[in-house]
mmCIF file with all atom_site columns, C-alpha atoms and ligand atoms in Angstrom:
data_model
loop_
_atom_site.group_PDB
_atom_site.id
_atom_site.type_symbol
_atom_site.label_atom_id
_atom_site.label_alt_id
_atom_site.label_comp_id
_atom_site.label_asym_id
_atom_site.label_entity_id
_atom_site.label_seq_id
_atom_site.pdbx_PDB_ins_code
_atom_site.Cartn_x
_atom_site.Cartn_y
_atom_site.Cartn_z
_atom_site.occupancy
_atom_site.B_iso_or_equiv
_atom_site.pdbx_formal_charge
_atom_site.auth_seq_id
_atom_site.auth_comp_id
_atom_site.auth_asym_id
_atom_site.auth_atom_id
_atom_site.pdbx_PDB_model_num
ATOM   1   C CA . MET A 1 1   ? 56.820  252.705 112.708 1.00 0.00 ? 26  MET A CA 1
ATOM   2   C CA . PHE A 1 2   ? 58.325  253.299 109.232 1.00 0.00 ? 27  PHE A CA 1
ATOM   3   C CA . ASP A 1 3   ? 61.173  251.176 107.998 1.00 0.00 ? 28  ASP A CA 1
ATOM   4   C CA . ILE A 1 4   ? 63.184  253.737 106.112 1.00 0.00 ? 29  ILE A CA 1
ATOM   5   C CA . LYS A 1 5   ? 65.881  252.051 104.077 1.00 0.00 ? 30  LYS A CA 1
ATOM   6   C CA . PRO A 1 6   ? 68.434  254.532 102.769 1.00 0.00 ? 31  PRO A CA 1
ATOM   7   C CA . THR A 1 7   ? 69.183  254.355 99.070  1.00 0.00 ? 32  THR A CA 1
ATOM   8   C CA . VAL A 1 8   ? 72.733  253.512 98.023  1.00 0.00 ? 33  VAL A CA 1
ATOM   9   C CA . ALA A 1 9   ? 73.362  257.171 97.156  1.00 0.00 ? 34  ALA A CA 1
ATOM   10  C CA . ASP A 1 10  ? 72.167  258.190 100.627 1.00 0.00 ? 35  ASP A CA 1
ATOM   11  C CA . LYS A 1 11  ? 74.415  255.653 102.277 1.00 0.00 ? 36  LYS A CA 1
ATOM   12  C CA . ARG A 1 12  ? 77.486  256.764 100.331 1.00 0.00 ? 37  ARG A CA 1
ATOM   13  C CA . GLN A 1 13  ? 76.580  260.375 101.029 1.00 0.00 ? 38  GLN A CA 1
ATOM   14  C CA . HIS A 1 14  ? 76.211  259.566 104.720 1.00 0.00 ? 39  HIS A CA 1
ATOM   15  C CA . TYR A 1 15  ? 79.695  258.016 104.824 1.00 0.00 ? 40  TYR A CA 1
ATOM   16  C CA . ALA A 1 16  ? 81.125  260.996 102.943 1.00 0.00 ? 41  ALA A CA 1
ATOM   17  C CA . GLU A 1 17  ? 79.570  263.390 105.485 1.00 0.00 ? 42  GLU A CA 1
ATOM   18  C CA . LEU A 1 18  ? 80.811  261.222 108.347 1.00 0.00 ? 43  LEU A CA 1
ATOM   19  C CA . CYS A 1 19  ? 84.364  261.415 106.956 1.00 0.00 ? 44  CYS A CA 1
ATOM   20  C CA . GLU A 1 20  ? 84.147  265.213 106.956 1.00 0.00 ? 45  GLU A CA 1
ATOM   21  C CA . GLN A 1 21  ? 82.806  265.188 110.523 1.00 0.00 ? 46  GLN A CA 1
ATOM   22  C CA . ALA A 1 22  ? 85.598  262.877 111.660 1.00 0.00 ? 47  ALA A CA 1
ATOM   23  C CA . ARG A 1 23  ? 88.236  265.007 109.884 1.00 0.00 ? 48  ARG A CA 1
ATOM   24  C CA . GLY A 1 24  ? 86.984  268.128 111.659 1.00 0.00 ? 49  GLY A CA 1
ATOM   25  C CA . MET A 1 25  ? 86.720  266.382 115.034 1.00 0.00 ? 50  MET A CA 1
ATOM   26  C CA . LEU A 1 26  ? 90.222  264.933 114.957 1.00 0.00 ? 51  LEU A CA 1
ATOM   27  C CA . ALA A 1 27  ? 91.984  267.942 113.429 1.00 0.00 ? 52  ALA A CA 1
ATOM   28  C CA . GLY A 1 28  ? 94.688  269.462 115.615 1.00 0.00 ? 53  GLY A CA 1
ATOM   29  C CA . GLU A 1 29  ? 94.384  266.943 118.495 1.00 0.00 ? 54  GLU A CA 1
ATOM   30  C CA . PRO A 1 30  ? 97.656  265.017 118.975 1.00 0.00 ? 55  PRO A CA 1
ATOM   31  C CA . SER A 1 31  ? 96.337  262.469 121.488 1.00 0.00 ? 56  SER A CA 1
ATOM   32  C CA . MET A 1 32  ? 95.779  259.168 119.656 1.00 0.00 ? 57  MET A CA 1
ATOM   33  C CA . ILE A 1 33  ? 93.653  257.809 122.552 1.00 0.00 ? 58  ILE A CA 1
ATOM   34  C CA . ALA A 1 34  ? 91.425  260.880 122.597 1.00 0.00 ? 59  ALA A CA 1
ATOM   35  C CA . ASN A 1 35  ? 91.007  260.706 118.802 1.00 0.00 ? 60  ASN A CA 1
ATOM   36  C CA . ALA A 1 36  ? 90.319  256.966 118.819 1.00 0.00 ? 61  ALA A CA 1
ATOM   37  C CA . ALA A 1 37  ? 87.733  257.319 121.587 1.00 0.00 ? 62  ALA A CA 1
ATOM   38  C CA . ASN A 1 38  ? 85.867  260.124 119.833 1.00 0.00 ? 63  ASN A CA 1
ATOM   39  C CA . PHE A 1 39  ? 86.103  258.349 116.452 1.00 0.00 ? 64  PHE A CA 1
ATOM   40  C CA . ALA A 1 40  ? 84.492  255.213 117.947 1.00 0.00 ? 65  ALA A CA 1
ATOM   41  C CA . ALA A 1 41  ? 81.738  257.297 119.567 1.00 0.00 ? 66  ALA A CA 1
ATOM   42  C CA . LEU A 1 42  ? 81.066  259.215 116.356 1.00 0.00 ? 67  LEU A CA 1
ATOM   43  C CA . VAL A 1 43  ? 80.761  256.170 114.146 1.00 0.00 ? 68  VAL A CA 1
ATOM   44  C CA . TYR A 1 44  ? 78.811  254.064 116.689 1.00 0.00 ? 69  TYR A CA 1
ATOM   45  C CA . HIS A 1 45  ? 76.211  256.746 117.150 1.00 0.00 ? 70  HIS A CA 1
ATOM   46  C CA . SER A 1 46  ? 75.942  257.866 113.505 1.00 0.00 ? 71  SER A CA 1
ATOM   47  C CA . LEU A 1 47  ? 74.930  254.615 111.820 1.00 0.00 ? 72  LEU A CA 1
ATOM   48  C CA . PRO A 1 48  ? 72.146  252.139 112.681 1.00 0.00 ? 73  PRO A CA 1
ATOM   49  C CA . ASP A 1 49  ? 72.245  248.587 113.994 1.00 0.00 ? 74  ASP A CA 1
ATOM   50  C CA . PHE A 1 50  ? 75.624  248.329 115.703 1.00 0.00 ? 75  PHE A CA 1
ATOM   51  C CA . ASN A 1 51  ? 76.297  246.647 119.023 1.00 0.00 ? 76  ASN A CA 1
ATOM   52  C CA . TRP A 1 52  ? 80.080  247.276 119.134 1.00 0.00 ? 77  TRP A CA 1
ATOM   53  C CA . ALA A 1 53  ? 82.502  249.563 117.384 1.00 0.00 ? 78  ALA A CA 1
ATOM   54  C CA . GLY A 1 54  ? 86.091  250.097 118.352 1.00 0.00 ? 79  GLY A CA 1
ATOM   55  C CA . PHE A 1 55  ? 89.813  249.577 118.027 1.00 0.00 ? 80  PHE A CA 1
ATOM   56  C CA . TYR A 1 56  ? 92.186  246.732 118.680 1.00 0.00 ? 81  TYR A CA 1
ATOM   57  C CA . LEU A 1 57  ? 95.723  248.120 118.832 1.00 0.00 ? 82  LEU A CA 1
ATOM   58  C CA . TYR A 1 58  ? 98.850  246.154 117.926 1.00 0.00 ? 83  TYR A CA 1
ATOM   59  C CA . ASP A 1 59  ? 101.370 246.121 120.786 1.00 0.00 ? 84  ASP A CA 1
ATOM   60  C CA . GLY A 1 60  ? 104.127 244.539 118.757 1.00 0.00 ? 85  GLY A CA 1
ATOM   61  C CA . LYS A 1 61  ? 103.014 240.999 119.615 1.00 0.00 ? 86  LYS A CA 1
ATOM   62  C CA . GLU A 1 62  ? 99.207  240.823 119.556 1.00 0.00 ? 87  GLU A CA 1
ATOM   63  C CA . LEU A 1 63  ? 96.040  242.932 119.370 1.00 0.00 ? 88  LEU A CA 1
ATOM   64  C CA . VAL A 1 64  ? 94.908  244.601 122.571 1.00 0.00 ? 89  VAL A CA 1
ATOM   65  C CA . VAL A 1 65  ? 91.458  246.189 122.931 1.00 0.00 ? 90  VAL A CA 1
ATOM   66  C CA . GLY A 1 66  ? 91.504  250.006 122.648 1.00 0.00 ? 91  GLY A CA 1
ATOM   67  C CA . PRO A 1 67  ? 88.835  252.734 122.747 1.00 0.00 ? 92  PRO A CA 1
ATOM   68  C CA . PHE A 1 68  ? 85.378  251.387 121.840 1.00 0.00 ? 93  PHE A CA 1
ATOM   69  C CA . GLN A 1 69  ? 81.621  251.697 122.284 1.00 0.00 ? 94  GLN A CA 1
ATOM   70  C CA . GLY A 1 70  ? 79.598  248.680 123.330 1.00 0.00 ? 95  GLY A CA 1
ATOM   71  C CA . LYS A 1 71  ? 79.848  245.981 125.948 1.00 0.00 ? 96  LYS A CA 1
ATOM   72  C CA . PRO A 1 72  ? 83.200  244.979 127.535 1.00 0.00 ? 97  PRO A CA 1
ATOM   73  C CA . ALA A 1 73  ? 85.139  242.886 124.999 1.00 0.00 ? 98  ALA A CA 1
ATOM   74  C CA . CYS A 1 74  ? 87.894  240.291 124.727 1.00 0.00 ? 99  CYS A CA 1
ATOM   75  C CA . ILE A 1 75  ? 91.140  242.015 125.714 1.00 0.00 ? 100 ILE A CA 1
ATOM   76  C CA . ARG A 1 76  ? 93.842  240.264 123.676 1.00 0.00 ? 101 ARG A CA 1
ATOM   77  C CA . ILE A 1 77  ? 93.594  238.630 120.244 1.00 0.00 ? 102 ILE A CA 1
ATOM   78  C CA . ALA A 1 78  ? 96.548  236.833 118.617 1.00 0.00 ? 103 ALA A CA 1
ATOM   79  C CA . LEU A 1 79  ? 97.332  237.656 114.990 1.00 0.00 ? 104 LEU A CA 1
ATOM   80  C CA . GLY A 1 80  ? 95.500  235.192 112.757 1.00 0.00 ? 105 GLY A CA 1
ATOM   81  C CA . ARG A 1 81  ? 92.804  234.497 115.353 1.00 0.00 ? 106 ARG A CA 1
ATOM   82  C CA . GLY A 1 82  ? 89.162  235.376 114.812 1.00 0.00 ? 107 GLY A CA 1
ATOM   83  C CA . VAL A 1 83  ? 87.980  238.052 112.403 1.00 0.00 ? 108 VAL A CA 1
ATOM   84  C CA . CYS A 1 84  ? 90.196  240.766 113.913 1.00 0.00 ? 109 CYS A CA 1
ATOM   85  C CA . GLY A 1 85  ? 93.340  238.618 113.917 1.00 0.00 ? 110 GLY A CA 1
ATOM   86  C CA . THR A 1 86  ? 92.654  237.582 110.314 1.00 0.00 ? 111 THR A CA 1
ATOM   87  C CA . ALA A 1 87  ? 92.263  241.207 109.177 1.00 0.00 ? 112 ALA A CA 1
ATOM   88  C CA . ALA A 1 88  ? 95.487  242.093 110.987 1.00 0.00 ? 113 ALA A CA 1
ATOM   89  C CA . GLN A 1 89  ? 97.447  239.206 109.511 1.00 0.00 ? 114 GLN A CA 1
ATOM   90  C CA . THR A 1 90  ? 96.145  239.441 105.937 1.00 0.00 ? 115 THR A CA 1
ATOM   91  C CA . ARG A 1 91  ? 95.959  243.264 105.940 1.00 0.00 ? 116 ARG A CA 1
ATOM   92  C CA . GLN A 1 92  ? 92.622  242.900 104.171 1.00 0.00 ? 117 GLN A CA 1
ATOM   93  C CA . THR A 1 93  ? 89.222  244.130 105.280 1.00 0.00 ? 118 THR A CA 1
ATOM   94  C CA . GLN A 1 94  ? 87.070  241.218 106.545 1.00 0.00 ? 119 GLN A CA 1
ATOM   95  C CA . LEU A 1 95  ? 83.382  241.506 105.793 1.00 0.00 ? 120 LEU A CA 1
ATOM   96  C CA . VAL A 1 96  ? 81.573  238.692 107.583 1.00 0.00 ? 121 VAL A CA 1
ATOM   97  C CA . HIS A 1 97  ? 77.963  238.159 106.552 1.00 0.00 ? 122 HIS A CA 1
ATOM   98  C CA . ASP A 1 98  ? 77.271  235.695 109.386 1.00 0.00 ? 123 ASP A CA 1
ATOM   99  C CA . VAL A 1 99  ? 79.811  235.369 112.202 1.00 0.00 ? 124 VAL A CA 1
ATOM   100 C CA . HIS A 1 100 ? 78.495  231.942 113.146 1.00 0.00 ? 125 HIS A CA 1
ATOM   101 C CA . ALA A 1 101 ? 79.671  230.690 109.752 1.00 0.00 ? 126 ALA A CA 1
ATOM   102 C CA . PHE A 1 102 ? 83.144  232.188 110.218 1.00 0.00 ? 127 PHE A CA 1
ATOM   103 C CA . ASP A 1 103 ? 85.577  229.511 111.390 1.00 0.00 ? 128 ASP A CA 1
ATOM   104 C CA . GLY A 1 104 ? 87.301  230.761 114.547 1.00 0.00 ? 129 GLY A CA 1
ATOM   105 C CA . HIS A 1 105 ? 85.082  233.744 115.211 1.00 0.00 ? 130 HIS A CA 1
ATOM   106 C CA . ILE A 1 106 ? 85.624  235.035 118.759 1.00 0.00 ? 131 ILE A CA 1
ATOM   107 C CA . ALA A 1 107 ? 82.261  235.685 120.366 1.00 0.00 ? 132 ALA A CA 1
ATOM   108 C CA . CYS A 1 108 ? 82.768  238.632 122.765 1.00 0.00 ? 133 CYS A CA 1
ATOM   109 C CA . ASP A 1 109 ? 79.111  239.655 122.651 1.00 0.00 ? 134 ASP A CA 1
ATOM   110 C CA . ALA A 1 110 ? 76.626  236.857 121.953 1.00 0.00 ? 135 ALA A CA 1
ATOM   111 C CA . ALA A 1 111 ? 74.407  239.441 120.204 1.00 0.00 ? 136 ALA A CA 1
ATOM   112 C CA . SER A 1 112 ? 76.879  239.886 117.325 1.00 0.00 ? 137 SER A CA 1
ATOM   113 C CA . ALA A 1 113 ? 75.662  238.376 114.073 1.00 0.00 ? 138 ALA A CA 1
ATOM   114 C CA . SER A 1 114 ? 77.752  240.102 111.359 1.00 0.00 ? 139 SER A CA 1
ATOM   115 C CA . GLU A 1 115 ? 80.847  242.244 111.396 1.00 0.00 ? 140 GLU A CA 1
ATOM   116 C CA . ILE A 1 116 ? 83.395  244.232 109.441 1.00 0.00 ? 141 ILE A CA 1
ATOM   117 C CA . VAL A 1 117 ? 87.069  244.567 110.421 1.00 0.00 ? 142 VAL A CA 1
ATOM   118 C CA . VAL A 1 118 ? 89.378  247.004 108.647 1.00 0.00 ? 143 VAL A CA 1
ATOM   119 C CA . PRO A 1 119 ? 93.170  246.662 109.114 1.00 0.00 ? 144 PRO A CA 1
ATOM   120 C CA . LEU A 1 120 ? 94.968  249.846 110.159 1.00 0.00 ? 145 LEU A CA 1
ATOM   121 C CA . VAL A 1 121 ? 98.389  250.136 108.653 1.00 0.00 ? 146 VAL A CA 1
ATOM   122 C CA . HIS A 1 122 ? 101.027 252.924 108.990 1.00 0.00 ? 147 HIS A CA 1
ATOM   123 C CA . ALA A 1 123 ? 102.468 254.559 105.859 1.00 0.00 ? 148 ALA A CA 1
ATOM   124 C CA . ASP A 1 124 ? 105.614 252.438 106.274 1.00 0.00 ? 149 ASP A CA 1
ATOM   125 C CA . GLY A 1 125 ? 103.546 249.282 106.092 1.00 0.00 ? 150 GLY A CA 1
ATOM   126 C CA . SER A 1 126 ? 103.724 248.437 109.823 1.00 0.00 ? 151 SER A CA 1
ATOM   127 C CA . LEU A 1 127 ? 100.597 247.382 111.674 1.00 0.00 ? 152 LEU A CA 1
ATOM   128 C CA . PHE A 1 128 ? 98.793  249.858 113.915 1.00 0.00 ? 153 PHE A CA 1
ATOM   129 C CA . GLY A 1 129 ? 95.749  247.724 114.714 1.00 0.00 ? 154 GLY A CA 1
ATOM   130 C CA . VAL A 1 130 ? 92.252  247.076 113.395 1.00 0.00 ? 155 VAL A CA 1
ATOM   131 C CA . TRP A 1 131 ? 88.878  248.794 113.397 1.00 0.00 ? 156 TRP A CA 1
ATOM   132 C CA . ASP A 1 132 ? 86.085  246.401 114.304 1.00 0.00 ? 157 ASP A CA 1
ATOM   133 C CA . VAL A 1 133 ? 82.317  246.972 113.967 1.00 0.00 ? 158 VAL A CA 1
ATOM   134 C CA . ASP A 1 134 ? 79.741  244.372 115.006 1.00 0.00 ? 159 ASP A CA 1
ATOM   135 C CA . SER A 1 135 ? 76.007  244.215 114.300 1.00 0.00 ? 160 SER A CA 1
ATOM   136 C CA . PRO A 1 136 ? 73.191  242.147 115.837 1.00 0.00 ? 161 PRO A CA 1
ATOM   137 C CA . LEU A 1 137 ? 71.772  241.721 112.278 1.00 0.00 ? 162 LEU A CA 1
ATOM   138 C CA . VAL A 1 138 ? 72.993  239.027 109.854 1.00 0.00 ? 163 VAL A CA 1
ATOM   139 C CA . GLY A 1 139 ? 74.315  240.623 106.624 1.00 0.00 ? 164 GLY A CA 1
ATOM   140 C CA . ARG A 1 140 ? 74.376  244.175 108.030 1.00 0.00 ? 165 ARG A CA 1
ATOM   141 C CA . PHE A 1 141 ? 77.511  245.170 106.033 1.00 0.00 ? 166 PHE A CA 1
ATOM   142 C CA . ASP A 1 142 ? 77.859  245.466 102.277 1.00 0.00 ? 167 ASP A CA 1
ATOM   143 C CA . ASP A 1 143 ? 80.393  246.823 99.858  1.00 0.00 ? 168 ASP A CA 1
ATOM   144 C CA . ASP A 1 144 ? 79.266  250.420 100.510 1.00 0.00 ? 169 ASP A CA 1
ATOM   145 C CA . ASP A 1 145 ? 79.995  249.844 104.198 1.00 0.00 ? 170 ASP A CA 1
ATOM   146 C CA . ARG A 1 146 ? 83.352  248.399 103.285 1.00 0.00 ? 171 ARG A CA 1
ATOM   147 C CA . ALA A 1 147 ? 84.243  251.461 101.174 1.00 0.00 ? 172 ALA A CA 1
ATOM   148 C CA . GLY A 1 148 ? 82.827  253.824 103.802 1.00 0.00 ? 173 GLY A CA 1
ATOM   149 C CA . MET A 1 149 ? 84.591  252.223 106.755 1.00 0.00 ? 174 MET A CA 1
ATOM   150 C CA . GLU A 1 150 ? 87.878  252.095 104.814 1.00 0.00 ? 175 GLU A CA 1
ATOM   151 C CA . ALA A 1 151 ? 87.532  255.791 104.001 1.00 0.00 ? 176 ALA A CA 1
ATOM   152 C CA . LEU A 1 152 ? 86.770  256.626 107.656 1.00 0.00 ? 177 LEU A CA 1
ATOM   153 C CA . CYS A 1 153 ? 89.799  254.579 108.757 1.00 0.00 ? 178 CYS A CA 1
ATOM   154 C CA . GLY A 1 154 ? 91.923  256.522 106.265 1.00 0.00 ? 179 GLY A CA 1
ATOM   155 C CA . VAL A 1 155 ? 90.802  259.772 107.931 1.00 0.00 ? 180 VAL A CA 1
ATOM   156 C CA . PHE A 1 156 ? 91.728  258.328 111.325 1.00 0.00 ? 181 PHE A CA 1
ATOM   157 C CA . MET A 1 157 ? 95.122  257.005 110.157 1.00 0.00 ? 182 MET A CA 1
ATOM   158 C CA . GLU A 1 158 ? 96.042  260.471 108.778 1.00 0.00 ? 183 GLU A CA 1
ATOM   159 C CA . THR A 1 159 ? 96.045  261.639 112.384 1.00 0.00 ? 184 THR A CA 1
ATOM   160 C CA . VAL A 1 160 ? 98.470  258.945 113.677 1.00 0.00 ? 185 VAL A CA 1
ATOM   161 C CA . ARG A 1 161 ? 100.959 259.125 110.821 1.00 0.00 ? 186 ARG A CA 1
HETATM 162 N N1 . SME B 2 .   ? 84.462  239.307 116.899 1.00 0.00 ? 230 SME B N1 1
HETATM 163 C C1 . SME B 2 .   ? 85.854  239.565 116.954 1.00 0.00 ? 230 SME B C1 1
HETATM 164 C C2 . SME B 2 .   ? 86.321  239.692 118.378 1.00 0.00 ? 230 SME B C2 1
HETATM 165 C C3 . SME B 2 .   ? 86.229  241.033 118.877 1.00 0.00 ? 230 SME B C3 1
HETATM 166 S S1 . SME B 2 .   ? 84.688  241.480 119.388 1.00 0.00 ? 230 SME B S1 1
HETATM 167 O O1 . SME B 2 .   ? 83.769  241.350 118.305 1.00 0.00 ? 230 SME B O1 1
HETATM 168 C C4 . SME B 2 .   ? 84.616  243.004 119.952 1.00 0.00 ? 230 SME B C4 1
HETATM 169 C C5 . SME B 2 .   ? 86.694  238.523 116.204 1.00 0.00 ? 230 SME B C5 1
HETATM 170 O O2 . SME B 2 .   ? 86.280  237.411 115.986 1.00 0.00 ? 230 SME B O2 1
HETATM 171 O O3 . SME B 2 .   ? 87.770  238.914 115.857 1.00 0.00 ? 230 SME B O3 1
#
């Protein structure tokens, strides 16, 4: 009924609170799979307008889908392919306003219209994988989402280091 658009301060505050929640949820649990699964569920259900949120894990050769929320997804993605493979190869967050305008985008779910992919890198610089969030809305992600998702990924990576 009401279209409540959070202010920038609210959005940053929301991400800060989410980081604290994630930190508390992951603390003391050594299972990477358990933590990744709960992290994906927490983020997916705490922010609006997502149709997929999850991990692709690097197996030493390519990215393989890991714990996620959303519809079944592509299983393996080569480095350099699609948004995920580009984030993994460049080690830079990819913020894609409109996936249909991204050359080489891999359409796992036809509903996806925009996405953000954060590379996950170990302290020694080696690749762990990527964190991928898709939205059915064009332009869903902005620089506050980039900062927020990168901070959340930092909290997650503290648990696998
Ligand atoms: N869209 C991604 C593929 C993974 S799915 O979105 C879950 C890409 O182009 O890398």
